[in-house]
Amino acid sequence: MAAKPRVHEIASELGIESKVALEKLKELGEFVKGPSSTIEPPVARKLRAALEAEGITAPKAPAAAPAAKAPAKPAPAKPAPAPAAPEAEAPAAQPEAPAAPAASDGDGDATARSASASGQPRPGNNPFASQQGMARPGTPRPGNNPFSSTQGMPRPGGGAIPRPSAPRPGAPRPGAPRPDGAGRPGAPRAPFQQRTGGPGRPAGAGGGFRPGGAGGPGGAPGGGFNGPRPGGGGGRGRGPGGGTAGAFGRGGGKSKARKSKRTKRQEFEMREAPSVGGVSVPRGDGKTVIRLRQGASITDFADKLEAVSGISCPPGNLVTVLFHLGEMATATESLDGATFVVLGEELGWRIEIVSPEDEDKELLESFDIDLDEEEHEDDLVIRPPVVTVMGHVDHGKTRLLDAIRKANVGAGEAGGITQHIGAYQVWTEHEGIERAITFIDTPGHEAFTAMRARGAQVTDVAILVVAADDGIMPQTVEALNHAQAAGVPIVVAVNKVDKEGANPAKVRQQLTEFGLVAEEYGGDTMFIDVSALQNKGITELLDAVLLTADAGLDLSANPNRTARGVAIEARLDKGRGAVATVLIQSGTLRVGDAIVAGTAYGRVRAMMDDDGEKVDEAYPSRPVQVQGLSSVPRAGDTFIVTDDDRTARQIAEKREAAARNALLAKARKRISLEDFTKALEDGKVESLNLIIKGDVSGAVEALEEAVLKIEVDESVQLRIIHRGVGAVTESDVNLATIDNAIIVGFNVRPDTKARERAQREGVDIRFYSVIYSALEEIESALKGMLKPEFEEVQSGVAEIREIFRSSKFGNIAGVIVRSGTITRNAKARVIREGVVVGDNLAIESLRRFKDDVTEVRTDFECGIGLGKFNDIQIGDEIETIEMKEKVRA
């Protein structure tokens, strides 16, 4: 394949400057870096056509006629020699040619030989070579192989050995009429002189005749075996195209394999493809949409382009285009959506980043799983409502659930606050019928915003707990916003009405500002005054929940299908492995079902309800604990039941790969390449690596979200290199050793090997049971990693009263200290009439009378030497400064 032309080559060919060609390429929409850049042949043709159309090219000089060699006098026409045969007579000797004819050289080209002054051929160094102008002696030169017909010795017994090779292309077929004077096919050839000319043939009469060759009868120059082969081959080799054959007779030329129609069509389409940055990429019309998943790579984008446009697009071409746009990335690196949007706008494609929900939906559809499958009304049955208890911290949510369940749940929580999600099912009598209600208890601390949001998404009714003595708090408003965003009806439980200073009316008034109007005020929101401590108003609250659910919701589900739902909470149990608390939303979950929840998969080995009793089946709206998963799912991951374990494993692996790519593409703080390089040069880049381990996945995720919200300074980066559920293991310590990370354990402890390894490697492991302490210490650690900030502080000012000249030390300033203290080796500057005339100086010598001193205080006189700086005058001020670390706020 011919090399791609460069810009300066085309400019030289057209007789113009390279910059003119570059400007023209820019006008044509082709982005080329410089004169040495290569461009595609279609772009080169477009450039030539554009320049010639505008008349920019310089007029081509008339091509000089090639220096013709001295034409040799044509040899007189001679009849074709008869084929050499043992019984044939030798042809009559012909008269010698008057001038030396053109002899064929080793490449088959006719070369004119200069004649001597006497008109005779110049003798060459080899008297046996026909190319050097001397006639060959009458006898052929003996060869090494007496039986070879090509080496000039006749075979004993007469005749030469005929070559047993197959007929060459272009040779006459057997039985066809032969040309006049041609020998029969397969007849033994004459010895060496028949090819190169010898006795019996005049020198220079051309080589032997080959069918289809150039050296036929008539003695045209360039005949013989040096002429072109039939079929266009021009060399001596046997490979296609006349090249030299390989060691085993292979190779030696261009392959004759046919190109497929698809390859030809792609090559034709690529000729018309535009070029960006010196490479060809398929362009869009600005309207075609390409959907990419989060964390996609350049290779994924190239596959999408090829599928949409039908044109092959190597990922390397897109990497080049992206580099010209100022972004460096590899073909397999996960990129964020903004980068793909910029790249798509450059190429004329509309990029749409698929949301995680749509991406997961497409993944499940590839396994013939439809989450939006419509249910038949005949298959639907009434299910219990799912209620979420939300509100501010310490407003009595868990105590309210204690009163409902008549169980002390809050005693097991560290710090008296709920840090896990719990799901419980209770039964109550409503209008004479026993009905079940499922409760989800969410933490009230602001760090658990994401967990509360998931609770609002899976719930039917939200109970907003507000303390009558505190009123509306920030987390109360936040919980209210989550419930309203999910479109969930709200029942307000005004708690602690028995406490002194309680004002339920104030709570009703405050919530009116947020769109919750009580029924007694003409609204549609039910407000119930309760006291969890005295079990007051509990029954009324449950009735209000059921009335609200029956009035505005259609609570139904199909229990006769495969189960689907959501993982409320998950943890790693030492004896049982991964344990997940799941809430069935549709279908029936049974022991033995193949299940996939997020990136975890497995079979349901056992199920237990909220009381710890084993169950075999779980119907819609019932929370159960599931055992048998391969890993711990994240809180809020959806789960589905699949046909077999293989399908569940494949779905989990694809989800894990997608999540990993999205995590790689997600960066907390991104800076440009120039800023990053400058920060590296200044030594301003610091990174705090964290490994978070917790007892449940919800707590780990909440702690991660809270840590990433800590804002300290741009010079400090916070990286969470690993997070997981369970005890701190030896592998965690190894990872922390490699990356110099700190391990944060939330309600977990390390095992024996991990503790020993951490002590041996010096890995810092911090353990917390309340999230407040973890956040405070991590923030302090981040602030401790900040580079110290220094500010300039004036330490002393001295006025020059006299100047002493010294040939050894230069000018010495006799001064009196006006303020502060003058210290030896301190930084100084000279100020004259308010203008700095000398900066970045140092007080190299400081004397009082004849004694060297280290400092001189206010109102004392001394002599100051400023080294080589001698531009001082009487009346100047010498100011000394020192850099002090600035205390951060």
Tab-separated table of N, CA, C and O in Angstrom, residues 400-467:
chain	number	residue	atom	x	y	z
A	400	LEU	N	-41.639	5.369	68.474
A	400	LEU	CA	-42.989	5.184	67.963
A	400	LEU	C	-43.163	3.779	67.405
A	400	LEU	O	-44.200	3.122	67.632
A	401	LEU	N	-42.141	3.266	66.682
A	401	LEU	CA	-42.206	1.900	66.191
A	401	LEU	C	-42.173	0.900	67.335
A	401	LEU	O	-42.809	-0.161	67.274
A	402	ASP	N	-41.439	1.237	68.405
A	402	ASP	CA	-41.439	0.373	69.596
A	402	ASP	C	-42.859	0.234	70.145
A	402	ASP	O	-43.291	-0.864	70.536
A	403	ALA	N	-43.532	1.353	70.191
A	403	ALA	CA	-44.898	1.313	70.710
A	403	ALA	C	-45.799	0.503	69.799
A	403	ALA	O	-46.703	-0.207	70.265
A	404	ILE	N	-45.566	0.600	68.489
A	404	ILE	CA	-46.398	-0.145	67.551
A	404	ILE	C	-46.083	-1.631	67.624
A	404	ILE	O	-46.979	-2.477	67.701
A	405	ARG	N	-44.835	-1.980	67.644
A	405	ARG	CA	-44.443	-3.390	67.663
A	405	ARG	C	-44.374	-3.956	69.079
A	405	ARG	O	-44.181	-5.156	69.259
A	406	LYS	N	-44.442	-3.024	70.063
A	406	LYS	CA	-44.315	-3.437	71.473
A	406	LYS	C	-42.997	-4.179	71.687
A	406	LYS	O	-42.928	-5.215	72.340
A	407	ALA	N	-41.949	-3.622	71.059
A	407	ALA	CA	-40.608	-4.183	71.196
A	407	ALA	C	-39.629	-3.041	71.326
A	407	ALA	O	-39.840	-1.950	70.805
A	408	ASN	N	-38.568	-3.282	72.054
A	408	ASN	CA	-37.576	-2.244	72.312
A	408	ASN	C	-36.479	-2.336	71.257
A	408	ASN	O	-35.499	-3.056	71.411
A	409	VAL	N	-36.664	-1.637	70.153
A	409	VAL	CA	-35.677	-1.648	69.089
A	409	VAL	C	-34.583	-0.633	69.346
A	409	VAL	O	-33.411	-0.849	69.086
A	410	GLY	N	-34.908	0.518	69.896
A	410	GLY	CA	-33.944	1.607	70.038
A	410	GLY	C	-32.818	1.301	70.988
A	410	GLY	O	-31.765	1.919	70.929
A	411	ALA	N	-32.986	0.346	71.913
A	411	ALA	CA	-31.924	0.062	72.876
A	411	ALA	C	-30.697	-0.512	72.207
A	411	ALA	O	-29.594	-0.432	72.743
A	412	GLY	N	-30.839	-1.101	71.021
A	412	GLY	CA	-29.695	-1.700	70.353
A	412	GLY	C	-28.930	-0.767	69.467
A	412	GLY	O	-27.945	-1.159	68.851
A	413	GLU	N	-29.329	0.474	69.357
A	413	GLU	CA	-28.672	1.419	68.473
A	413	GLU	C	-27.610	2.212	69.221
A	413	GLU	O	-27.838	2.675	70.337
A	414	ALA	N	-26.433	2.380	68.609
A	414	ALA	CA	-25.342	3.121	69.232
A	414	ALA	C	-25.666	4.596	69.232
A	414	ALA	O	-26.147	5.148	68.236
A	415	GLY	N	-25.400	5.247	70.339
A	415	GLY	CA	-25.630	6.679	70.423
A	415	GLY	C	-27.082	7.057	70.510
A	415	GLY	O	-27.417	8.234	70.477
A	416	GLY	N	-27.995	6.091	70.592
A	416	GLY	CA	-29.413	6.398	70.697
A	416	GLY	C	-30.037	6.844	69.397
A	416	GLY	O	-31.155	7.320	69.390
A	417	ILE	N	-29.331	6.686	68.254
A	417	ILE	CA	-29.912	7.063	66.965
A	417	ILE	C	-29.900	5.846	66.056
A	417	ILE	O	-29.058	4.963	66.176
A	418	THR	N	-30.857	5.799	65.153
A	418	THR	CA	-30.967	4.667	64.243
A	418	THR	C	-29.990	4.857	63.088
A	418	THR	O	-29.985	5.898	62.438
A	419	GLN	N	-29.171	3.855	62.845
A	419	GLN	CA	-28.196	3.945	61.762
A	419	GLN	C	-28.368	2.810	60.764
A	419	GLN	O	-27.524	2.607	59.915
A	420	HIS	N	-29.419	2.031	60.860
A	420	HIS	CA	-29.728	0.980	59.910
A	420	HIS	C	-31.168	1.163	59.451
A	420	HIS	O	-31.936	1.891	60.065
A	421	ILE	N	-31.507	0.486	58.369
A	421	ILE	CA	-32.900	0.453	57.925
A	421	ILE	C	-33.501	-0.848	58.414
A	421	ILE	O	-32.971	-1.917	58.168
A	422	GLY	N	-34.614	-0.751	59.098
A	422	GLY	CA	-35.311	-1.941	59.562
A	422	GLY	C	-36.670	-2.018	58.913
A	422	GLY	O	-37.309	-1.001	58.635
A	423	ALA	N	-37.129	-3.234	58.660
A	423	ALA	CA	-38.448	-3.448	58.068
A	423	ALA	C	-39.213	-4.406	58.963
A	423	ALA	O	-38.685	-5.455	59.351
A	424	TYR	N	-40.434	-4.064	59.301
A	424	TYR	CA	-41.249	-4.854	60.228
A	424	TYR	C	-42.670	-4.905	59.688
A	424	TYR	O	-43.121	-4.015	58.972
A	425	GLN	N	-43.375	-5.972	60.043
A	425	GLN	CA	-44.776	-6.110	59.652
A	425	GLN	C	-45.616	-6.326	60.911
A	425	GLN	O	-45.297	-7.191	61.734
A	426	VAL	N	-46.651	-5.517	61.061
A	426	VAL	CA	-47.531	-5.596	62.229
A	426	VAL	C	-48.967	-5.811	61.751
A	426	VAL	O	-49.302	-5.516	60.596
A	427	TRP	N	-49.811	-6.336	62.663
A	427	TRP	CA	-51.207	-6.580	62.350
A	427	TRP	C	-52.061	-5.724	63.274
A	427	TRP	O	-51.757	-5.568	64.454
A	428	THR	N	-53.124	-5.182	62.724
A	428	THR	CA	-54.042	-4.362	63.503
A	428	THR	C	-55.468	-4.600	63.001
A	428	THR	O	-55.686	-5.002	61.844
A	429	GLU	N	-56.423	-4.335	63.862
A	429	GLU	CA	-57.820	-4.506	63.487
A	429	GLU	C	-58.370	-3.178	62.993
A	429	GLU	O	-58.312	-2.166	63.696
A	430	HIS	N	-58.874	-3.205	61.779
A	430	HIS	CA	-59.425	-1.997	61.174
A	430	HIS	C	-60.793	-2.333	60.597
A	430	HIS	O	-60.921	-3.174	59.702
A	431	GLU	N	-61.809	-1.666	61.168
A	431	GLU	CA	-63.192	-1.877	60.753
A	431	GLU	C	-63.573	-3.350	60.848
A	431	GLU	O	-64.228	-3.915	59.963
A	432	GLY	N	-63.095	-3.987	61.930
A	432	GLY	CA	-63.461	-5.369	62.191
A	432	GLY	C	-62.665	-6.386	61.395
A	432	GLY	O	-62.987	-7.575	61.448
A	433	ILE	N	-61.645	-5.957	60.669
A	433	ILE	CA	-60.853	-6.882	59.839
A	433	ILE	C	-59.390	-6.770	60.265
A	433	ILE	O	-58.857	-5.660	60.428
A	434	GLU	N	-58.731	-7.916	60.433
A	434	GLU	CA	-57.303	-7.917	60.746
A	434	GLU	C	-56.506	-7.637	59.467
A	434	GLU	O	-56.620	-8.367	58.487
A	435	ARG	N	-55.751	-6.557	59.524
A	435	ARG	CA	-54.970	-6.166	58.345
A	435	ARG	C	-53.509	-5.975	58.731
A	435	ARG	O	-53.188	-5.579	59.860
A	436	ALA	N	-52.637	-6.261	57.772
A	436	ALA	CA	-51.193	-6.158	58.002
A	436	ALA	C	-50.676	-4.831	57.451
A	436	ALA	O	-51.182	-4.316	56.435
A	437	ILE	N	-49.678	-4.283	58.114
A	437	ILE	CA	-48.997	-3.053	57.666
A	437	ILE	C	-47.493	-3.300	57.777
A	437	ILE	O	-47.014	-3.769	58.820
A	438	THR	N	-46.770	-2.977	56.719
A	438	THR	CA	-45.309	-3.112	56.712
A	438	THR	C	-44.684	-1.753	56.976
A	438	THR	O	-44.991	-0.776	56.280
A	439	PHE	N	-43.797	-1.702	57.963
A	439	PHE	CA	-43.138	-0.453	58.338
A	439	PHE	C	-41.659	-0.522	57.967
A	439	PHE	O	-41.005	-1.564	58.142
A	440	ILE	N	-41.163	0.608	57.464
A	440	ILE	CA	-39.734	0.770	57.189
A	440	ILE	C	-39.247	1.943	58.017
A	440	ILE	O	-39.759	3.061	57.893
A	441	ASP	N	-38.268	1.694	58.870
A	441	ASP	CA	-37.714	2.733	59.738
A	441	ASP	C	-36.424	3.250	59.108
A	441	ASP	O	-35.476	2.495	58.895
A	442	THR	N	-36.394	4.531	58.772
A	442	THR	CA	-35.200	5.128	58.175
A	442	THR	C	-34.522	6.033	59.183
A	442	THR	O	-35.184	6.677	59.996
A	443	PRO	N	-33.188	6.143	59.143
A	443	PRO	CA	-32.490	7.046	60.057
A	443	PRO	C	-32.839	8.499	59.782
A	443	PRO	O	-33.177	8.880	58.666
A	444	GLY	N	-32.737	9.309	60.791
A	444	GLY	CA	-33.085	10.714	60.650
A	444	GLY	C	-31.898	11.612	60.440
A	444	GLY	O	-32.060	12.785	60.141
A	445	HIS	N	-30.663	11.088	60.585
A	445	HIS	CA	-29.499	11.940	60.426
A	445	HIS	C	-29.338	12.334	58.968
A	445	HIS	O	-29.662	11.569	58.056
A	446	GLU	N	-28.815	13.520	58.710
A	446	GLU	CA	-28.734	14.032	57.342
A	446	GLU	C	-27.796	13.218	56.478
A	446	GLU	O	-27.897	13.249	55.249
A	447	ALA	N	-26.859	12.468	57.095
A	447	ALA	CA	-25.941	11.671	56.288
A	447	ALA	C	-26.645	10.529	55.575
A	447	ALA	O	-26.116	9.976	54.623
A	448	PHE	N	-27.852	10.168	56.019
A	448	PHE	CA	-28.561	9.044	55.444
A	448	PHE	C	-29.629	9.510	54.457
A	448	PHE	O	-30.687	8.908	54.343
A	449	THR	N	-29.359	10.601	53.763
A	449	THR	CA	-30.335	11.136	52.811
A	449	THR	C	-30.654	10.135	51.719
A	449	THR	O	-31.815	9.921	51.361
A	450	ALA	N	-29.608	9.492	51.197
A	450	ALA	CA	-29.832	8.551	50.103
A	450	ALA	C	-30.674	7.372	50.561
A	450	ALA	O	-31.537	6.880	49.823
A	451	MET	N	-30.462	6.915	51.803
A	451	MET	CA	-31.246	5.794	52.308
A	451	MET	C	-32.707	6.189	52.495
A	451	MET	O	-33.615	5.414	52.204
A	452	ARG	N	-32.939	7.400	52.965
A	452	ARG	CA	-34.323	7.856	53.114
A	452	ARG	C	-34.991	8.008	51.762
A	452	ARG	O	-36.178	7.747	51.597
A	453	ALA	N	-34.202	8.438	50.771
A	453	ALA	CA	-34.776	8.581	49.435
A	453	ALA	C	-35.222	7.230	48.902
A	453	ALA	O	-36.278	7.106	48.287
A	454	ARG	N	-34.428	6.191	49.138
A	454	ARG	CA	-34.851	4.860	48.706
A	454	ARG	C	-36.096	4.411	49.461
A	454	ARG	O	-36.973	3.771	48.924
A	455	GLY	N	-36.167	4.762	50.755
A	455	GLY	CA	-37.358	4.405	51.516
A	455	GLY	C	-38.608	5.048	50.954
A	455	GLY	O	-39.669	4.450	50.904
A	456	ALA	N	-38.495	6.289	50.483
A	456	ALA	CA	-39.641	6.974	49.892
A	456	ALA	C	-40.029	6.380	48.557
A	456	ALA	O	-41.179	6.447	48.149
A	457	GLN	N	-39.085	5.768	47.851
A	457	GLN	CA	-39.379	5.216	46.540
A	457	GLN	C	-40.102	3.874	46.636
A	457	GLN	O	-40.851	3.522	45.750
A	458	VAL	N	-39.884	3.121	47.688
A	458	VAL	CA	-40.520	1.807	47.787
A	458	VAL	C	-41.763	1.840	48.661
A	458	VAL	O	-42.409	0.811	48.831
A	459	THR	N	-42.087	2.968	49.196
A	459	THR	CA	-43.183	3.027	50.172
A	459	THR	C	-44.493	3.463	49.518
A	459	THR	O	-44.509	4.036	48.430
A	460	ASP	N	-45.584	3.164	50.212
A	460	ASP	CA	-46.914	3.586	49.781
A	460	ASP	C	-47.391	4.807	50.552
A	460	ASP	O	-48.002	5.713	49.972
A	461	VAL	N	-47.136	4.848	51.853
A	461	VAL	CA	-47.562	5.939	52.720
A	461	VAL	C	-46.374	6.330	53.581
A	461	VAL	O	-45.608	5.462	54.033
A	462	ALA	N	-46.178	7.623	53.791
A	462	ALA	CA	-45.095	8.122	54.633
A	462	ALA	C	-45.677	8.724	55.908
A	462	ALA	O	-46.643	9.504	55.850
A	463	ILE	N	-45.095	8.325	57.045
A	463	ILE	CA	-45.442	8.937	58.324
A	463	ILE	C	-44.338	9.924	58.679
A	463	ILE	O	-43.186	9.530	58.856
A	464	LEU	N	-44.688	11.197	58.729
A	464	LEU	CA	-43.727	12.235	59.077
A	464	LEU	C	-43.853	12.527	60.564
A	464	LEU	O	-44.885	13.036	61.028
A	465	VAL	N	-42.814	12.164	61.308
A	465	VAL	CA	-42.824	12.340	62.756
A	465	VAL	C	-42.212	13.699	63.080
A	465	VAL	O	-41.088	13.997	62.669
A	466	VAL	N	-42.962	14.523	63.824
A	466	VAL	CA	-42.503	15.853	64.229
A	466	VAL	C	-42.704	15.979	65.727
A	466	VAL	O	-43.804	15.696	66.241
A	467	ALA	N	-41.664	16.381	66.441
A	467	ALA	CA	-41.775	16.573	67.881
A	467	ALA	C	-42.549	17.848	68.166
A	467	ALA	O	-42.287	18.906	67.581
